Short mmCIF file of C-alpha atoms and ligand atoms in Angstrom, two decimals:
data_model
loop_
_atom_site.label_atom_id
_atom_site.label_comp_id
_atom_site.label_asym_id
_atom_site.label_seq_id
_atom_site.Cartn_x
_atom_site.Cartn_y
_atom_site.Cartn_z
CA UNK A 1 79.89 146.66 125.61
CA UNK A 2 83.02 145.55 123.18
CA UNK A 3 81.75 142.29 120.42
CA UNK A 4 82.53 138.91 121.78
CA UNK A 5 85.07 137.42 118.56
CA UNK A 6 85.86 133.63 118.53
CA UNK A 7 89.24 133.43 117.92
CA UNK A 8 91.62 130.47 117.15
CA UNK A 9 94.74 131.13 119.69
CA UNK A 10 96.13 127.33 118.79
CA UNK A 11 96.34 124.92 116.49
CA UNK A 12 97.95 121.14 116.06
CA UNK A 13 97.54 118.15 113.92
CA UNK A 14 98.19 114.26 113.95
CA UNK A 15 98.63 112.16 110.85
CA UNK A 16 99.34 108.37 111.51
CA UNK A 17 102.76 107.15 111.20
CA UNK A 18 102.00 104.90 108.31
CA UNK A 19 102.71 106.43 104.85
CA UNK A 20 100.75 104.56 102.13
CA UNK A 21 102.91 106.00 98.77
CA UNK A 22 101.27 106.01 94.90
CA UNK A 23 104.05 103.13 93.93
CA UNK A 24 102.11 100.92 97.05
CA UNK A 25 98.45 101.52 95.57
CA UNK A 26 100.15 100.35 92.14
CA UNK A 27 100.40 96.90 93.63
CA UNK A 28 96.75 97.34 94.82
CA UNK A 29 94.58 98.44 91.84
CA UNK A 30 94.62 99.52 88.23
CA UNK A 31 96.69 102.86 88.91
CA UNK A 32 99.89 104.74 88.54
CA UNK A 33 101.26 106.86 89.73
CA UNK A 34 101.85 110.14 87.02
CA UNK A 35 98.03 109.73 86.57
CA UNK A 36 97.27 109.93 90.43
CA UNK A 37 99.81 112.81 90.63
CA UNK A 38 98.35 114.74 87.41
CA UNK A 39 94.70 114.66 87.99
CA UNK A 40 94.63 114.65 91.72
CA UNK A 41 98.51 116.14 93.10
CA UNK A 42 98.61 113.69 95.35
CA UNK A 43 102.17 111.82 96.50
CA UNK A 44 101.10 110.14 99.28
CA UNK A 45 99.41 109.67 101.91
CA UNK A 46 98.72 108.59 106.20
CA UNK A 47 97.00 105.73 106.81
CA UNK A 48 96.12 104.36 110.71
CA UNK A 49 96.97 100.38 110.90
CA UNK A 50 95.57 98.16 113.67
CA UNK A 51 92.78 97.04 115.33
CA UNK A 52 90.14 99.26 117.55
CA UNK A 53 92.08 102.17 116.71
CA UNK A 54 89.46 104.57 115.21
CA UNK A 55 89.66 108.40 114.96
CA UNK A 56 89.55 109.18 118.26
CA UNK A 57 92.92 107.61 118.08
CA UNK A 58 94.14 110.65 115.76
CA UNK A 59 92.07 113.35 117.50
CA UNK A 60 93.67 112.61 120.83
CA UNK A 61 97.01 112.89 119.13
CA UNK A 62 95.77 116.26 118.30
CA UNK A 63 94.29 117.50 121.59
CA UNK A 64 97.29 117.07 123.33
CA UNK A 65 99.57 118.57 121.84
CA UNK A 66 96.76 121.06 121.94
CA UNK A 67 96.37 121.52 125.66
CA UNK A 68 100.00 121.48 125.71
CA UNK A 69 101.04 124.06 123.03
CA UNK A 70 98.93 126.69 124.33
CA UNK A 71 99.13 125.15 128.27
CA UNK A 72 95.74 124.82 129.36
CA UNK A 73 94.29 122.84 131.58
CA UNK A 74 91.57 120.47 130.55
CA UNK A 75 88.97 120.98 133.04
CA UNK A 76 89.07 124.41 131.74
CA UNK A 77 87.20 123.61 128.15
CA UNK A 78 83.51 123.97 128.47
CA UNK A 79 82.68 122.51 124.63
CA UNK A 80 84.22 119.76 122.49
CA UNK A 81 83.09 119.44 118.54
CA UNK A 82 84.16 117.15 117.11
CA UNK A 83 84.02 116.80 113.37
CA UNK A 84 83.90 113.78 111.24
CA UNK A 85 82.15 111.30 109.03
CA UNK A 86 84.05 107.96 110.21
CA UNK A 87 82.75 107.75 113.94
CA UNK A 88 84.71 105.68 116.43
CA UNK A 89 81.22 103.72 116.79
CA UNK A 90 78.15 105.01 115.96
CA UNK A 91 77.30 106.10 119.35
CA UNK A 92 78.80 107.59 121.51
CA UNK A 93 80.27 110.50 119.51
CA UNK A 94 83.53 110.45 118.90
CA UNK A 95 84.18 114.06 120.93
CA UNK A 96 82.82 112.57 124.02
CA UNK A 97 85.66 109.66 123.80
CA UNK A 98 88.70 112.38 122.84
CA UNK A 99 86.96 113.96 125.37
CA UNK A 100 87.03 111.42 128.37
CA UNK A 101 90.71 111.06 126.98
CA UNK A 102 92.11 113.72 127.69
CA UNK A 103 90.74 114.93 130.46
CA UNK A 104 88.30 117.64 129.33
CA UNK A 105 85.62 116.34 131.82
CA UNK A 106 83.55 119.97 132.36
CA UNK A 107 82.98 119.74 128.78
CA UNK A 108 79.75 118.94 126.79
CA UNK A 109 80.79 116.95 123.65
CA UNK A 110 79.33 116.09 120.02
CA UNK A 111 80.11 115.78 116.51
CA UNK A 112 78.75 117.42 113.30
CA UNK A 113 78.69 115.09 110.32
CA UNK A 114 79.08 117.16 107.72
CA UNK A 115 81.66 115.08 105.68
CA UNK A 116 84.35 117.74 103.89
CA UNK A 117 82.88 120.81 105.45
CA UNK A 118 82.96 119.57 109.23
CA UNK A 119 85.53 121.72 110.90
CA UNK A 120 83.78 124.90 109.07
CA UNK A 121 80.26 123.95 110.04
CA UNK A 122 81.75 122.94 113.66
CA UNK A 123 84.07 125.98 113.25
CA UNK A 124 80.99 128.20 112.91
CA UNK A 125 79.32 126.70 115.68
CA UNK A 126 81.63 126.79 118.10
CA UNK A 127 82.44 130.26 117.59
CA UNK A 128 78.45 130.97 117.90
CA UNK A 129 78.11 129.50 121.43
CA UNK A 130 81.33 132.25 122.12
CA UNK A 131 79.65 135.09 120.69
CA UNK A 132 76.31 134.77 122.29
CA UNK A 133 78.77 134.83 125.77
CA UNK A 134 77.99 131.26 126.69
CA UNK A 135 81.64 129.99 127.06
CA UNK A 136 85.08 131.06 126.66
CA UNK A 137 87.73 127.71 125.84
CA UNK A 138 85.71 125.95 123.43
CA UNK A 139 87.88 122.77 121.32
CA UNK A 140 86.87 121.51 117.67
CA UNK A 141 88.51 119.29 115.81
CA UNK A 142 88.76 117.81 112.36
CA UNK A 143 89.49 114.37 111.90
CA UNK A 144 88.55 111.79 109.72
CA UNK A 145 89.94 107.66 109.28
CA UNK A 146 88.80 107.50 105.57
CA UNK A 147 90.51 103.94 105.29
CA UNK A 148 87.87 102.71 107.72
CA UNK A 149 85.81 103.69 105.03
CA UNK A 150 87.42 103.19 101.47
CA UNK A 151 87.06 100.79 99.09
CA UNK A 152 90.95 99.47 98.09
CA UNK A 153 89.66 97.79 94.66
CA UNK A 154 87.56 101.20 94.00
CA UNK A 155 90.84 102.78 92.36
CA UNK A 156 88.49 105.83 91.47
CA UNK A 157 88.20 106.51 95.30
CA UNK A 158 91.21 104.96 97.21
CA UNK A 159 93.73 107.10 95.95
CA UNK A 160 92.04 110.25 96.94
CA UNK A 161 91.73 109.33 100.35
CA UNK A 162 94.01 109.31 104.04
CA UNK A 163 94.03 109.52 107.35
CA UNK A 164 94.56 112.70 109.85
CA UNK A 165 92.69 114.33 111.72
CA UNK A 166 93.60 118.67 113.60
CA UNK A 167 92.33 120.74 116.32
CA UNK A 168 92.14 124.09 116.99
CA UNK A 169 91.51 125.66 120.68
CA UNK A 170 89.02 129.09 120.46
CA UNK A 171 88.50 131.28 122.82
CA UNK A 172 86.61 134.46 123.28
CA UNK A 173 88.29 137.76 122.38
CA UNK A 174 87.34 141.04 122.59
CA UNK A 175 90.00 142.39 119.87
CA UNK A 176 89.12 142.33 115.93
CA UNK A 177 90.23 138.99 115.36
CA UNK A 178 88.91 134.97 115.49
CA UNK A 179 86.32 134.21 113.14
CA UNK A 180 84.93 137.27 111.42
CA UNK A 181 81.90 135.86 109.56
CA UNK A 182 80.53 132.82 107.71
CA UNK A 183 78.39 131.22 104.94
CA UNK A 184 77.46 127.45 105.33
CA UNK A 185 75.68 125.99 102.87
CA UNK A 186 73.42 122.41 102.10
CA UNK A 187 71.56 120.88 99.00
CA UNK A 188 70.42 117.59 99.91
CA UNK A 189 70.71 116.69 96.42
CA UNK A 190 73.70 115.66 95.91
CA UNK A 191 73.81 113.13 97.71
CA UNK A 192 73.14 110.93 94.45
CA UNK A 193 77.10 111.40 93.52
CA UNK A 194 78.69 111.07 96.98
CA UNK A 195 77.68 108.94 99.47
CA UNK A 196 78.36 105.64 101.95
CA UNK A 197 74.60 103.95 101.37
CA UNK A 198 74.72 101.62 104.20
CA UNK A 199 76.00 100.89 107.86
CA UNK A 200 72.93 103.13 108.78
CA UNK A 201 69.11 103.15 109.52
CA UNK A 202 67.95 102.99 106.00
CA UNK A 203 70.46 99.86 105.14
CA UNK A 204 71.84 98.33 108.25
CA UNK A 205 74.52 96.35 107.94
CA UNK A 206 73.55 92.66 106.73
CA UNK A 207 75.52 89.71 104.92
CA UNK A 208 73.87 91.48 101.58
CA UNK A 209 75.45 95.11 101.88
CA UNK A 210 78.86 94.43 102.94
CA UNK A 211 78.93 91.42 99.77
CA UNK A 212 76.98 94.61 97.76
CA UNK A 213 80.17 96.70 99.35
CA UNK A 214 77.28 99.11 100.45
CA UNK A 215 79.64 99.90 103.24
CA UNK A 216 82.11 101.92 101.91
CA UNK A 217 82.31 105.28 99.84
CA UNK A 218 80.35 105.71 96.38
CA UNK A 219 81.50 108.81 94.52
CA UNK A 220 81.08 109.63 90.54
CA UNK A 221 83.97 112.62 90.72
CA UNK A 222 82.83 114.63 87.68
CA UNK A 223 79.85 116.32 88.86
CA UNK A 224 80.77 116.49 91.94
CA UNK A 225 84.69 118.04 91.02
CA UNK A 226 81.81 120.52 89.12
CA UNK A 227 79.98 121.42 91.71
CA UNK A 228 83.11 121.93 94.04
CA UNK A 229 84.64 123.87 91.84
CA UNK A 230 81.74 126.17 90.95
CA UNK A 231 80.31 125.79 94.95
CA UNK A 232 83.50 127.12 96.61
CA UNK A 233 84.29 130.36 94.75
CA UNK A 234 80.94 131.23 94.92
CA UNK A 235 80.78 131.36 98.38
CA UNK A 236 83.74 132.32 98.83
CA UNK A 237 83.29 135.59 96.02
CA UNK A 238 80.08 136.54 98.23
CA UNK A 239 81.81 136.43 101.59
CA UNK A 240 84.51 138.66 99.87
CA UNK A 241 81.46 141.39 98.81
CA UNK A 242 79.78 140.96 101.98
CA UNK A 243 82.98 142.38 103.79
CA UNK A 244 84.32 144.65 101.15
CA UNK A 245 87.25 142.55 100.50
CA UNK A 246 89.54 142.16 97.44
CA UNK A 247 91.93 139.98 96.82
CA UNK A 248 95.19 141.85 98.06
CA UNK A 249 93.07 141.88 101.16
CA UNK A 250 93.26 138.10 101.40
CA UNK A 251 96.97 136.83 102.91
CA UNK A 252 95.60 133.12 102.45
CA UNK A 253 93.00 131.18 101.07
CA UNK A 254 93.18 127.98 102.39
CA UNK A 255 90.62 125.02 100.46
CA UNK A 256 89.55 121.83 101.10
CA UNK A 257 92.38 119.23 99.85
CA UNK A 258 89.99 117.47 97.33
CA UNK A 259 92.06 117.64 94.40
CA UNK A 260 94.81 119.82 93.28
CA UNK A 261 93.04 120.73 89.94
CA UNK A 262 89.94 122.10 92.10
CA UNK A 263 92.19 124.33 94.36
CA UNK A 264 93.93 125.38 90.91
CA UNK A 265 90.91 126.24 88.95
CA UNK A 266 88.75 127.97 92.07
CA UNK A 267 92.24 130.23 92.72
CA UNK A 268 92.21 131.40 89.26
CA UNK A 269 88.17 132.09 88.89
CA UNK A 270 89.05 134.15 92.23
CA UNK A 271 91.93 135.70 90.48
CA UNK A 272 93.70 135.05 93.47
CA UNK A 273 97.23 134.14 93.02
CA UNK A 274 98.39 130.29 93.74
CA UNK A 275 101.75 131.10 96.12
CA UNK A 276 99.07 132.78 98.53
CA UNK A 277 96.56 129.38 98.64
CA UNK A 278 97.15 126.59 101.24
CA UNK A 279 98.23 123.11 99.30
CA UNK A 280 99.06 120.47 101.46
CA UNK A 281 97.62 117.66 99.72
CA UNK A 282 100.75 116.25 97.77
CA UNK A 283 101.16 115.09 101.54
CA UNK A 284 98.12 114.06 103.12
CA UNK A 285 95.39 113.61 100.21
CA UNK A 286 92.28 114.09 101.36
CA UNK A 287 91.56 113.75 104.48
CA UNK A 288 87.64 114.94 104.17
CA UNK A 289 87.17 117.21 108.04
CA UNK A 290 91.07 116.75 109.00
CA UNK A 291 92.10 119.26 105.89
CA UNK A 292 91.56 122.84 106.62
CA UNK A 293 92.90 122.19 111.08
CA UNK A 294 95.92 120.39 109.28
CA UNK A 295 96.87 122.95 106.69
CA UNK A 296 96.33 125.58 109.33
CA UNK A 297 99.03 123.14 111.54
CA UNK A 298 101.25 123.37 108.79
CA UNK A 299 101.06 127.50 108.04
CA UNK A 300 100.98 128.30 111.40
CA UNK A 301 104.49 129.54 111.77
CA UNK A 302 103.86 131.27 108.61
CA UNK A 303 100.55 133.41 109.81
CA UNK A 304 101.20 136.14 111.83
CA UNK A 305 98.65 138.93 114.19
CA UNK A 306 95.88 140.31 111.17
CA UNK A 307 96.63 138.41 108.69
CA UNK A 308 93.30 137.39 106.36
CA UNK A 309 92.56 133.64 106.52
CA UNK A 310 89.73 132.29 103.45
CA UNK A 311 88.59 129.44 104.78
CA UNK A 312 86.21 126.92 101.85
CA UNK A 313 85.52 124.14 101.73
CA UNK A 314 82.84 121.58 99.64
CA UNK A 315 81.90 118.04 99.80
CA UNK A 316 79.23 114.89 100.60
CA UNK A 317 75.73 116.15 101.79
CA UNK A 318 76.54 118.35 99.55
CA UNK A 319 77.54 120.71 102.29
CA UNK A 320 79.55 123.60 101.55
CA UNK A 321 80.68 127.36 102.63
CA UNK A 322 83.22 129.98 103.18
CA UNK A 323 84.94 131.14 106.54
CA UNK A 324 86.41 134.41 107.12
CA UNK A 325 89.19 134.39 109.74
CA UNK A 326 91.42 137.13 110.98
CA UNK A 327 94.39 135.40 112.89
CA UNK A 328 95.02 136.07 116.71
CA UNK A 329 98.38 135.48 117.02
O1 LIG B 1 86.58 115.52 99.21
C1 LIG B 1 85.12 115.57 98.57
C2 LIG B 1 84.57 115.67 97.77
N1 LIG B 1 85.20 115.29 96.50
C3 LIG B 1 85.96 116.12 95.22
O2 LIG B 1 85.62 117.17 95.66
C4 LIG B 1 86.61 115.42 94.10
C5 LIG B 1 85.85 115.78 92.87
N2 LIG B 1 86.15 114.84 91.82
C6 LIG B 1 87.45 114.71 91.35
O3 LIG B 1 88.57 115.07 92.02
C7 LIG B 1 87.96 114.15 89.89
O4 LIG B 1 86.94 113.14 89.37
C8 LIG B 1 88.97 112.61 90.21
C9 LIG B 1 89.64 112.49 91.18
C10 LIG B 1 87.77 111.53 91.36
C11 LIG B 1 88.71 111.97 89.45
O5 LIG B 1 89.18 112.39 88.16
P1 LIG B 1 88.56 112.37 86.66
O6 LIG B 1 89.52 113.28 85.87
O7 LIG B 1 87.02 113.20 87.00
O8 LIG B 1 88.74 111.91 86.12
P2 LIG B 1 87.40 110.44 85.64
O9 LIG B 1 86.60 110.16 86.61
O10 LIG B 1 86.24 111.30 84.61
O11 LIG B 1 87.35 109.03 84.95
C12 LIG B 1 89.10 109.72 83.33
C13 LIG B 1 89.59 108.16 83.57
C14 LIG B 1 88.29 107.09 83.41
O12 LIG B 1 88.71 106.39 82.25
P3 LIG B 1 87.94 106.34 80.58
O13 LIG B 1 86.53 105.96 80.74
O14 LIG B 1 88.08 107.42 80.00
O15 LIG B 1 88.79 104.55 80.19
C15 LIG B 1 88.62 106.79 84.63
O16 LIG B 1 88.12 104.90 84.50
O17 LIG B 1 90.81 107.71 84.59
C16 LIG B 1 90.50 106.74 84.95
N3 LIG B 1 90.89 106.86 86.06
C17 LIG B 1 91.73 105.71 86.74
N4 LIG B 1 92.84 105.76 86.40
C18 LIG B 1 93.97 105.31 86.35
C19 LIG B 1 90.33 106.76 86.99
N5 LIG B 1 90.41 106.79 88.38
C20 LIG B 1 91.59 106.53 88.26
C21 LIG B 1 93.00 105.92 88.82
N6 LIG B 1 93.74 105.47 88.14
N7 LIG B 1 93.01 105.67 90.42
#
């Protein structure tokens, strides 16, 4: 019997209408457009405004578009996984809310929390369900409303992040396409450098945790930068090696969009030309679990069946990884 592969058969993204420019941030914190552009590559980010608007709002938009463009009856979807660190609420999972609002009533649903690597973790998990023959159609969403956990008095983090989400349809295929390999890593020691301290069971919300601004992202940027570069270069290198791929064999490198300088350094260390690296950080900033599906969405028109893609990410946890995909359409 032919091996079953998990093939991406559609991708759709969504970013909110409101655009926060570097000029607007100049009015809020002591920063400037020149610093943000040269140190991060970011020119603007999209922000989800309005009371009661959570990550699901963006996930629902992406999934509705995805179901429509792939001609999928929502009742055919058997599993929905949403990667996010900004769920609508601690429970139920955001995947449940998205499925309810989009009519995917036959699916079981859950969230994966792996920060910027969330989409890689969710895609790998979903692929295993398909490869095992358990399910035929799975929707994987990656998205975050980072503006809900960003301290807009902290110039070191508030200039970086934005809101956005993307979703892919994953289907069983007997062709040599889809998720071909995946290498995921974590190191909990990295939590010292990147975390949101309060709001969980350790430090539930109190007046004090709010006053100490502990419900916001804390990041010590330099060690994260270094670990991100070496972590992503290492796993991409390993995935290339064990699949006998040289950089010439890879059509697109699809990196997490945290900092343009990180992306360039990783590409250089792999001897990979920037012309074949997806970069849209200037438009969206860092949307955490949203960056990879938003890249696939932006480049979907240019992708051809059989193209070799390597997706890679690094983020809070630490978590990181790389996935080798043969594009299916
Ligand atoms: O996606 C999850 C994983 N996260 C990442 O991969 C992010 C990794 N880290 C980074 O991308 C970078 O470390 C940052 C973009 C966060 C910071 O850039 P950096 O080049 O590492 O800056 P730095 O923290 O070393 O700070 C350099 C200087 C400091 O001033 P002094 O102490 O040299 O006087 C900062 O206070 O830049 C200052 N600075 C700013 N200046 C203007 C920091 N943020 C800003 C700002 N505007 N927004």
